[in-house]
């Protein structure tokens, strides 16, 4: 049996998990890879050794070039995350003739063209199962399992940290900050948790999934992104009680009359929607293909061992190709740098909305609001005015809840801007999309 060498950069949470799996399942991994998979050398800026994993100081360097120069290393596994120096390391590895396995969604989403074209030019493979959905094999599922389909839609709960926070807030009344701290300690959150909270991590993952699905790079700058930081638990409770809706942070990409529409935002879903039973750090990704119809991938989207599971699966399949001598003859994902996608303007996207107006409690208010909504063709599905129990800092006021029919985003924004400028309005209107 041939021996295929691994050089692993980043001995943090996921890196340590991958080493554990490779040590634990050594025989099985070799059988599946059709070759011996050997951990040759490690690179880490801070960690010098890890005796619990059998990594001695001589096994670790702080200079990744040592790994690139090592002729026993065929595959570089990049697990440091972030844009730089990860981008440079990946590009240098490909130019040095190494294949790459990475869990880094940020670098792929931001430098998709550069990384994939460099891989193609040097006939090297880049695998990245752990970049999306943690341990859920959605990249392989989409890229290979659904290869015979035109993809019409992708909709996913793609961030474990925010899903964990939303679950703890709505089911256990935990404070946002406490839930975030728990997620951080469990190893779910990004080094900078703002990436999770502000929706950027979800946008990175959606960019990767849609770039595979639609055959060209969907840039993060083309994905309007809202996170969960501004959400008020009050809306989650009201929407559930009055409209039968539950909330998730979603990444959505659809083909829409020859254009692609991609967005990341919190959205209400009708009670009974399968995504509402996706709790804590779990992820779910629904993919609609023209032949298969709907497929849902589900599992642990964050955490050490699920992510490491995906990294090891990539290592096995790249090693297998290297051992067979087929690695890099064809790229892993279809990629054509000349193919460009037309993106739908955010204003033109159609969606239903939950609107909560905070107004003076007097006659004529509802008429004014419905008049302005009507002027912008925002059609109302249902209206509800809950009794205000706590007047809070703004004094006597009313809440008017409106659920709309599907309308253009641009129309909703214009109508709400006008309503927010009225003297009857006491606080900024809450606008949350409803998906069904
Ligand atoms: N911070 C990410 C999440 C880790 O919470 O989903 C997995 O990509």
Short mmCIF file of C-alpha atoms and ligand atoms in Angstrom, two decimals:
data_model
loop_
_atom_site.label_atom_id
_atom_site.label_comp_id
_atom_site.label_asym_id
_atom_site.label_seq_id
_atom_site.Cartn_x
_atom_site.Cartn_y
_atom_site.Cartn_z
CA UNK A 1 0.00 0.00 0.00
CA UNK A 2 1.22 3.49 -0.84
CA UNK A 3 1.74 6.02 1.93
CA UNK A 4 0.19 9.47 1.53
CA UNK A 5 1.55 12.23 3.77
CA UNK A 6 -0.44 14.93 5.52
CA UNK A 7 0.85 18.29 6.71
CA UNK A 8 -1.65 19.91 9.07
CA UNK A 9 -1.71 23.65 9.76
CA UNK A 10 -3.58 24.70 12.91
CA UNK A 11 -3.70 22.49 15.98
CA UNK A 12 -6.73 24.25 17.50
CA UNK A 13 -10.17 22.77 18.12
CA UNK A 14 -10.81 21.22 14.69
CA UNK A 15 -7.17 20.32 14.04
CA UNK A 16 -6.90 18.39 17.30
CA UNK A 17 -10.20 16.65 16.53
CA UNK A 18 -8.93 15.55 13.10
CA UNK A 19 -5.72 14.15 14.63
CA UNK A 20 -7.81 12.24 17.20
CA UNK A 21 -9.95 10.65 14.47
CA UNK A 22 -6.97 9.73 12.30
CA UNK A 23 -5.21 8.09 15.26
CA UNK A 24 -8.38 6.34 16.49
CA UNK A 25 -9.58 4.99 13.11
CA UNK A 26 -6.18 4.45 11.48
CA UNK A 27 -6.82 1.01 9.99
CA UNK A 28 -10.29 1.79 8.71
CA UNK A 29 -9.13 5.08 7.17
CA UNK A 30 -6.32 3.32 5.30
CA UNK A 31 -8.74 0.69 4.00
CA UNK A 32 -11.14 3.36 2.76
CA UNK A 33 -8.40 5.55 1.29
CA UNK A 34 -6.65 2.59 -0.36
CA UNK A 35 -3.36 3.85 1.07
CA UNK A 36 -1.67 4.58 4.39
CA UNK A 37 -2.67 8.05 5.56
CA UNK A 38 0.25 9.38 7.57
CA UNK A 39 0.38 12.56 9.64
CA UNK A 40 3.86 13.78 8.72
CA UNK A 41 4.22 17.25 10.25
CA UNK A 42 2.25 20.03 11.93
CA UNK A 43 2.40 23.80 11.83
CA UNK A 44 1.10 26.06 14.58
CA UNK A 45 2.04 29.56 15.65
CA UNK A 46 1.42 28.99 19.36
CA UNK A 47 1.35 25.24 20.09
CA UNK A 48 4.73 23.50 20.35
CA UNK A 49 3.58 19.97 21.22
CA UNK A 50 0.46 18.00 22.17
CA UNK A 51 1.51 14.96 24.19
CA UNK A 52 -2.14 13.83 24.62
CA UNK A 53 -2.30 13.42 20.82
CA UNK A 54 1.20 11.95 20.54
CA UNK A 55 2.53 15.16 18.93
CA UNK A 56 6.06 15.93 20.13
CA UNK A 57 7.92 19.22 19.80
CA UNK A 58 9.99 17.92 16.87
CA UNK A 59 6.75 17.28 14.95
CA UNK A 60 5.65 20.95 15.03
CA UNK A 61 7.01 23.95 13.18
CA UNK A 62 5.82 27.55 13.26
CA UNK A 63 6.76 28.09 9.60
CA UNK A 64 4.31 26.58 7.09
CA UNK A 65 6.98 26.68 4.38
CA UNK A 66 8.60 23.72 6.18
CA UNK A 67 5.51 21.70 5.30
CA UNK A 68 5.47 22.90 1.68
CA UNK A 69 9.15 21.92 1.23
CA UNK A 70 8.62 18.46 2.73
CA UNK A 71 8.54 15.89 -0.09
CA UNK A 72 6.75 13.35 2.11
CA UNK A 73 3.73 15.65 2.32
CA UNK A 74 1.10 15.34 -0.42
CA UNK A 75 -1.84 17.08 1.23
CA UNK A 76 -1.90 20.32 3.23
CA UNK A 77 -4.79 20.59 5.68
CA UNK A 78 -5.48 24.24 6.51
CA UNK A 79 -7.40 24.67 9.78
CA UNK A 80 -6.50 28.14 11.00
CA UNK A 81 -9.58 29.93 9.61
CA UNK A 82 -9.90 33.61 8.60
CA UNK A 83 -8.90 35.38 5.38
CA UNK A 84 -5.15 35.85 5.90
CA UNK A 85 -2.67 34.24 6.25
CA UNK A 86 -4.92 31.30 5.26
CA UNK A 87 -5.32 32.56 1.68
CA UNK A 88 -1.56 32.88 1.15
CA UNK A 89 -0.93 29.47 2.71
CA UNK A 90 -3.50 27.76 0.46
CA UNK A 91 -2.22 29.47 -2.70
CA UNK A 92 1.41 28.72 -1.79
CA UNK A 93 0.51 25.09 -1.08
CA UNK A 94 -1.17 24.69 -4.50
CA UNK A 95 1.75 26.37 -6.26
CA UNK A 96 4.12 24.03 -4.40
CA UNK A 97 2.22 21.07 -5.87
CA UNK A 98 0.29 20.09 -2.74
CA UNK A 99 -3.41 19.23 -2.63
CA UNK A 100 -5.44 21.15 -0.07
CA UNK A 101 -8.14 20.27 2.44
CA UNK A 102 -9.63 23.23 4.29
CA UNK A 103 -12.47 23.95 6.71
CA UNK A 104 -12.19 27.66 5.98
CA UNK A 105 -15.47 29.08 4.67
CA UNK A 106 -14.32 32.69 4.97
CA UNK A 107 -11.32 32.30 2.68
CA UNK A 108 -13.27 30.25 0.11
CA UNK A 109 -16.19 32.67 -0.04
CA UNK A 110 -13.91 35.67 -0.40
CA UNK A 111 -11.30 34.20 -2.78
CA UNK A 112 -13.31 31.52 -4.61
CA UNK A 113 -12.05 32.50 -8.09
CA UNK A 114 -8.43 32.89 -7.07
CA UNK A 115 -8.26 29.62 -5.10
CA UNK A 116 -10.12 27.46 -7.63
CA UNK A 117 -8.31 28.90 -10.65
CA UNK A 118 -4.92 28.38 -8.95
CA UNK A 119 -5.91 24.78 -8.14
CA UNK A 120 -6.95 24.23 -11.76
CA UNK A 121 -3.79 25.79 -13.14
CA UNK A 122 -1.59 23.55 -10.99
CA UNK A 123 -3.85 20.50 -11.41
CA UNK A 124 -4.37 20.17 -7.68
CA UNK A 125 -7.46 19.39 -5.61
CA UNK A 126 -9.14 21.61 -3.02
CA UNK A 127 -11.68 19.85 -0.79
CA UNK A 128 -13.72 21.73 1.81
CA UNK A 129 -16.51 19.60 3.29
CA UNK A 130 -16.09 21.10 6.79
CA UNK A 131 -16.57 24.64 5.49
CA UNK A 132 -20.36 24.28 5.36
CA UNK A 133 -22.63 22.44 7.78
CA UNK A 134 -19.89 21.14 10.11
CA UNK A 135 -20.26 17.36 10.10
CA UNK A 136 -23.14 17.36 7.57
CA UNK A 137 -21.85 16.12 4.18
CA UNK A 138 -23.68 18.79 2.21
CA UNK A 139 -20.83 19.76 -0.12
CA UNK A 140 -20.43 16.20 -1.32
CA UNK A 141 -24.22 15.80 -1.37
CA UNK A 142 -24.71 18.88 -3.52
CA UNK A 143 -21.62 18.50 -5.72
CA UNK A 144 -21.89 14.77 -6.36
CA UNK A 145 -25.13 13.37 -4.98
CA UNK A 146 -27.28 15.95 -6.75
CA UNK A 147 -25.04 16.44 -9.80
CA UNK A 148 -27.82 15.47 -12.20
CA UNK A 149 -30.08 18.31 -11.07
CA UNK A 150 -30.50 21.96 -11.95
CA UNK A 151 -30.68 23.55 -8.54
CA UNK A 152 -33.67 25.83 -8.04
CA UNK A 153 -33.28 26.69 -4.39
CA UNK A 154 -31.06 26.36 -1.33
CA UNK A 155 -32.35 27.29 2.09
CA UNK A 156 -30.38 26.59 5.24
CA UNK A 157 -29.94 27.03 8.94
CA UNK A 158 -26.21 27.35 8.43
CA UNK A 159 -24.84 28.75 11.66
CA UNK A 160 -24.73 26.65 14.82
CA UNK A 161 -23.90 29.51 17.18
CA UNK A 162 -26.87 31.71 16.30
CA UNK A 163 -29.20 28.71 16.19
CA UNK A 164 -27.96 27.75 19.66
CA UNK A 165 -28.58 31.31 20.92
CA UNK A 166 -32.08 31.52 19.41
CA UNK A 167 -32.99 28.11 20.87
CA UNK A 168 -31.77 29.01 24.37
CA UNK A 169 -33.47 32.45 24.26
CA UNK A 170 -36.84 31.18 23.10
CA UNK A 171 -36.99 27.88 25.01
CA UNK A 172 -35.13 28.66 28.21
CA UNK A 173 -35.51 32.46 28.36
CA UNK A 174 -31.70 32.65 28.52
CA UNK A 175 -30.19 36.10 27.99
CA UNK A 176 -28.52 36.70 24.62
CA UNK A 177 -25.10 37.30 26.20
CA UNK A 178 -25.29 34.14 28.37
CA UNK A 179 -26.33 32.00 25.40
CA UNK A 180 -23.47 33.41 23.31
CA UNK A 181 -20.97 32.71 26.11
CA UNK A 182 -22.21 29.10 26.38
CA UNK A 183 -21.86 28.65 22.59
CA UNK A 184 -18.39 30.16 22.70
CA UNK A 185 -17.26 27.84 25.50
CA UNK A 186 -18.64 24.82 23.60
CA UNK A 187 -16.36 25.74 20.68
CA UNK A 188 -19.19 26.61 18.25
CA UNK A 189 -18.47 30.31 17.74
CA UNK A 190 -15.96 31.92 15.38
CA UNK A 191 -12.78 33.48 16.81
CA UNK A 192 -14.70 36.73 16.34
CA UNK A 193 -18.30 35.83 17.27
CA UNK A 194 -19.55 38.95 15.45
CA UNK A 195 -19.15 36.83 12.28
CA UNK A 196 -21.82 34.48 13.64
CA UNK A 197 -24.10 37.12 15.16
CA UNK A 198 -24.05 39.53 12.20
CA UNK A 199 -24.79 36.75 9.70
CA UNK A 200 -21.44 36.89 7.88
CA UNK A 201 -20.61 33.24 8.65
CA UNK A 202 -23.96 32.23 7.13
CA UNK A 203 -23.22 34.44 4.10
CA UNK A 204 -19.82 32.74 3.65
CA UNK A 205 -21.48 29.32 3.66
CA UNK A 206 -24.30 30.42 1.35
CA UNK A 207 -21.75 31.89 -1.06
CA UNK A 208 -19.98 28.50 -1.26
CA UNK A 209 -23.18 26.46 -1.68
CA UNK A 210 -24.59 28.79 -4.33
CA UNK A 211 -21.29 29.02 -6.21
CA UNK A 212 -21.36 25.21 -6.54
CA UNK A 213 -25.09 25.08 -7.31
CA UNK A 214 -25.13 27.83 -9.94
CA UNK A 215 -21.70 27.13 -11.46
CA UNK A 216 -20.17 30.56 -10.87
CA UNK A 217 -18.95 32.62 -7.94
CA UNK A 218 -21.73 34.19 -5.86
CA UNK A 219 -19.79 36.85 -3.95
CA UNK A 220 -20.48 37.74 -0.33
CA UNK A 221 -20.86 41.35 -1.44
CA UNK A 222 -23.86 40.17 -3.55
CA UNK A 223 -25.60 38.66 -0.53
CA UNK A 224 -27.59 41.20 1.52
CA UNK A 225 -26.94 40.08 5.10
CA UNK A 226 -28.71 40.73 8.41
CA UNK A 227 -27.87 38.97 11.66
CA UNK A 228 -29.72 38.37 14.89
CA UNK A 229 -28.23 41.12 17.08
CA UNK A 230 -31.21 43.47 16.74
CA UNK A 231 -33.91 40.86 17.36
CA UNK A 232 -36.31 41.42 20.25
CA UNK A 233 -37.59 38.35 22.11
CA UNK A 234 -40.93 40.18 22.23
CA UNK A 235 -41.38 39.67 18.46
CA UNK A 236 -40.54 35.98 18.70
CA UNK A 237 -43.20 35.55 21.39
CA UNK A 238 -45.84 37.68 19.62
CA UNK A 239 -45.34 36.05 16.23
CA UNK A 240 -45.61 32.59 17.73
CA UNK A 241 -48.72 33.44 19.74
CA UNK A 242 -50.61 35.54 17.19
CA UNK A 243 -49.50 34.21 13.79
CA UNK A 244 -48.18 30.69 14.58
CA UNK A 245 -44.63 31.49 13.43
CA UNK A 246 -41.18 30.47 14.69
CA UNK A 247 -37.89 32.17 13.86
CA UNK A 248 -34.56 30.98 12.36
CA UNK A 249 -31.52 32.73 10.86
CA UNK A 250 -31.60 31.57 7.24
CA UNK A 251 -29.37 31.65 4.20
CA UNK A 252 -31.48 31.50 1.04
CA UNK A 253 -30.45 31.33 -2.62
CA UNK A 254 -32.88 30.83 -5.51
CA UNK A 255 -32.83 30.93 -9.24
CA UNK A 256 -35.33 33.59 -10.21
CA UNK A 257 -36.08 34.19 -13.92
CA UNK A 258 -32.46 33.73 -15.05
CA UNK A 259 -31.06 35.62 -12.08
CA UNK A 260 -29.87 34.42 -8.71
CA UNK A 261 -31.32 35.83 -5.55
CA UNK A 262 -29.26 35.25 -2.40
CA UNK A 263 -29.87 36.66 1.08
CA UNK A 264 -29.17 36.04 4.76
CA UNK A 265 -31.58 37.22 7.43
CA UNK A 266 -33.71 36.06 10.35
CA UNK A 267 -37.05 34.78 9.06
CA UNK A 268 -40.28 33.49 10.49
CA UNK A 269 -41.46 30.06 9.39
CA UNK A 270 -44.90 28.53 9.94
CA UNK A 271 -45.12 26.22 12.96
CA UNK A 272 -44.69 22.68 11.60
CA UNK A 273 -41.92 23.68 9.17
CA UNK A 274 -39.14 21.06 9.55
CA UNK A 275 -36.51 23.76 10.18
CA UNK A 276 -38.25 24.74 13.43
CA UNK A 277 -37.25 21.41 14.93
CA UNK A 278 -33.58 22.17 14.13
CA UNK A 279 -32.31 23.18 17.57
CA UNK A 280 -29.08 24.27 19.26
CA UNK A 281 -25.92 23.83 17.16
CA UNK A 282 -27.66 21.68 14.55
CA UNK A 283 -27.82 22.81 10.91
CA UNK A 284 -30.29 21.89 8.18
CA UNK A 285 -29.97 22.59 4.48
CA UNK A 286 -32.81 22.14 2.05
CA UNK A 287 -31.84 21.81 -1.59
CA UNK A 288 -34.44 21.75 -4.34
CA UNK A 289 -33.38 20.06 -7.55
CA UNK A 290 -35.42 19.86 -10.75
CA UNK A 291 -35.44 16.05 -10.70
CA UNK A 292 -35.04 15.05 -7.08
CA UNK A 293 -37.35 17.79 -5.67
CA UNK A 294 -36.56 18.62 -2.01
CA UNK A 295 -33.67 17.04 -0.12
CA UNK A 296 -32.82 18.03 3.46
CA UNK A 297 -29.36 17.55 4.99
CA UNK A 298 -29.36 17.67 8.79
CA UNK A 299 -26.84 17.27 11.59
CA UNK A 300 -24.37 18.97 13.89
CA UNK A 301 -23.21 22.14 12.17
CA UNK A 302 -20.59 23.24 14.68
CA UNK A 303 -18.27 21.75 17.26
CA UNK A 304 -14.94 19.97 17.31
CA UNK A 305 -15.73 16.39 16.31
CA UNK A 306 -18.45 17.02 13.68
CA UNK A 307 -16.15 19.48 11.84
CA UNK A 308 -13.19 17.10 12.25
CA UNK A 309 -15.31 14.28 10.82
CA UNK A 310 -15.75 16.29 7.61
CA UNK A 311 -12.04 17.16 7.43
CA UNK A 312 -11.06 13.50 7.74
CA UNK A 313 -13.54 12.46 5.06
CA UNK A 314 -11.88 14.98 2.70
CA UNK A 315 -8.43 13.69 3.61
CA UNK A 316 -9.53 10.13 2.81
CA UNK A 317 -10.91 11.03 -0.62
CA UNK A 318 -8.03 13.28 -1.65
CA UNK A 319 -5.54 10.63 -0.44
CA UNK A 320 -7.41 8.03 -2.47
CA UNK A 321 -7.11 10.15 -5.62
CA UNK A 322 -3.42 10.79 -4.94
CA UNK A 323 -2.78 7.07 -4.43
CA UNK A 324 -4.63 6.23 -7.66
CA UNK A 325 -2.76 8.95 -9.55
CA UNK A 326 -5.98 10.74 -10.53
CA UNK A 327 -5.77 13.71 -8.15
CA UNK A 328 -6.19 17.04 -9.91
CA UNK A 329 -6.84 15.66 -13.41
CA UNK A 330 -10.28 17.17 -13.01
CA UNK A 331 -11.24 19.82 -10.45
CA UNK A 332 -13.45 18.76 -7.53
CA UNK A 333 -16.18 21.31 -8.21
CA UNK A 334 -17.15 22.56 -11.66
CA UNK A 335 -15.71 25.97 -12.06
CA UNK A 336 -15.48 28.33 -15.02
CA UNK A 337 -14.04 31.73 -14.23
CA UNK A 338 -15.61 33.23 -17.37
CA UNK A 339 -19.14 32.29 -16.34
CA UNK A 340 -20.83 35.18 -14.54
CA UNK A 341 -24.13 35.18 -12.72
CA UNK A 342 -26.70 37.97 -12.81
CA UNK A 343 -27.88 38.73 -9.29
CA UNK A 344 -31.43 39.88 -8.56
CA UNK A 345 -31.57 43.34 -6.94
CA UNK A 346 -32.56 43.12 -3.25
CA UNK A 347 -35.47 45.55 -3.88
CA UNK A 348 -36.96 43.13 -6.44
CA UNK A 349 -37.06 40.12 -4.17
CA UNK A 350 -40.55 38.92 -3.21
CA UNK A 351 -41.35 37.86 0.32
CA UNK A 352 -44.04 37.95 2.98
CA UNK A 353 -43.35 40.21 5.95
CA UNK A 354 -44.08 40.53 9.64
CA UNK A 355 -44.27 44.22 10.56
CA UNK A 356 -44.60 45.59 14.09
CA UNK A 357 -45.53 49.27 14.22
CA UNK A 358 -45.19 51.13 17.53
CA UNK A 359 -47.57 54.07 17.51
CA UNK A 360 -49.61 56.50 19.57
CA UNK A 361 -52.75 54.79 20.82
CA UNK A 362 -55.45 56.91 19.20
CA UNK A 363 -58.04 56.87 16.47
CA UNK A 364 -56.99 57.05 12.84
CA UNK A 365 -53.60 55.39 13.37
CA UNK A 366 -54.52 52.09 11.75
CA UNK A 367 -56.10 53.91 8.79
CA UNK A 368 -52.91 55.93 8.23
CA UNK A 369 -50.72 52.85 8.32
CA UNK A 370 -52.92 50.77 6.06
CA UNK A 371 -53.25 53.75 3.70
CA UNK A 372 -49.49 54.05 3.29
CA UNK A 373 -49.05 50.29 2.92
CA UNK A 374 -51.75 50.36 0.23
CA UNK A 375 -50.05 53.26 -1.58
CA UNK A 376 -46.96 51.08 -2.06
CA UNK A 377 -49.03 48.01 -2.93
CA UNK A 378 -48.12 46.18 0.27
CA UNK A 379 -51.07 43.84 0.59
CA UNK A 380 -52.12 42.93 4.14
CA UNK A 381 -52.82 39.32 5.04
CA UNK A 382 -53.70 39.84 8.72
CA UNK A 383 -53.58 42.52 11.41
CA UNK A 384 -53.50 42.22 15.18
CA UNK A 385 -53.23 44.74 18.00
CA UNK A 386 -52.06 43.18 21.27
CA UNK A 387 -52.84 44.92 24.58
CA UNK A 388 -49.75 46.81 25.78
CA UNK A 389 -48.98 45.78 29.34
CA UNK A 390 -45.63 47.49 29.86
CA UNK A 391 -45.45 51.10 28.64
CA UNK A 392 -41.66 51.08 29.01
CA UNK A 393 -39.63 54.24 28.41
CA UNK A 394 -41.76 55.55 25.55
CA UNK A 395 -45.00 56.02 27.53
CA UNK A 396 -48.50 55.06 26.35
CA UNK A 397 -48.36 53.39 22.94
CA UNK A 398 -49.90 50.67 20.78
CA UNK A 399 -48.33 47.85 18.81
CA UNK A 400 -49.87 47.02 15.47
CA UNK A 401 -48.79 43.71 14.00
CA UNK A 402 -49.23 43.18 10.28
CA UNK A 403 -48.51 40.04 8.29
CA UNK A 404 -48.34 40.84 4.56
CA UNK A 405 -48.85 38.82 1.41
CA UNK A 406 -45.73 38.36 -0.78
CA UNK A 407 -44.52 41.82 -1.82
CA UNK A 408 -41.44 43.45 -3.35
CA UNK A 409 -38.84 44.28 -0.72
CA UNK A 410 -38.39 47.76 -2.20
CA UNK A 411 -42.10 48.52 -1.67
CA UNK A 412 -42.04 47.41 1.96
CA UNK A 413 -38.93 49.48 2.67
CA UNK A 414 -40.45 52.61 1.11
CA UNK A 415 -43.76 52.24 2.97
CA UNK A 416 -42.02 51.61 6.31
CA UNK A 417 -39.68 54.57 5.80
CA UNK A 418 -42.70 56.85 5.34
CA UNK A 419 -44.57 55.35 8.29
CA UNK A 420 -41.47 55.75 10.50
CA UNK A 421 -41.45 59.45 9.62
CA UNK A 422 -45.05 60.04 10.80
CA UNK A 423 -45.73 61.88 14.08
CA UNK A 424 -47.95 58.99 15.23
CA UNK A 425 -44.98 56.57 15.11
CA UNK A 426 -43.16 56.16 18.45
CA UNK A 427 -40.39 53.70 17.55
CA UNK A 428 -38.71 52.27 14.46
CA UNK A 429 -40.87 49.60 12.80
CA UNK A 430 -39.71 46.02 13.18
CA UNK A 431 -39.47 44.29 9.78
CA UNK A 432 -38.93 40.50 9.66
CA UNK A 433 -39.46 38.30 6.60
CA UNK A 434 -41.79 35.32 6.60
CA UNK A 435 -40.72 32.30 4.51
CA UNK A 436 -42.97 29.37 3.77
N1 LIG B 1 -19.16 29.36 13.96
C1 LIG B 1 -19.67 28.38 13.11
C2 LIG B 1 -21.10 28.06 13.51
C3 LIG B 1 -18.82 27.14 13.19
O1 LIG B 1 -21.49 28.45 14.62
O2 LIG B 1 -21.83 27.46 12.74
C4 LIG B 1 -19.12 26.11 12.14
O3 LIG B 1 -18.88 26.59 10.86
#
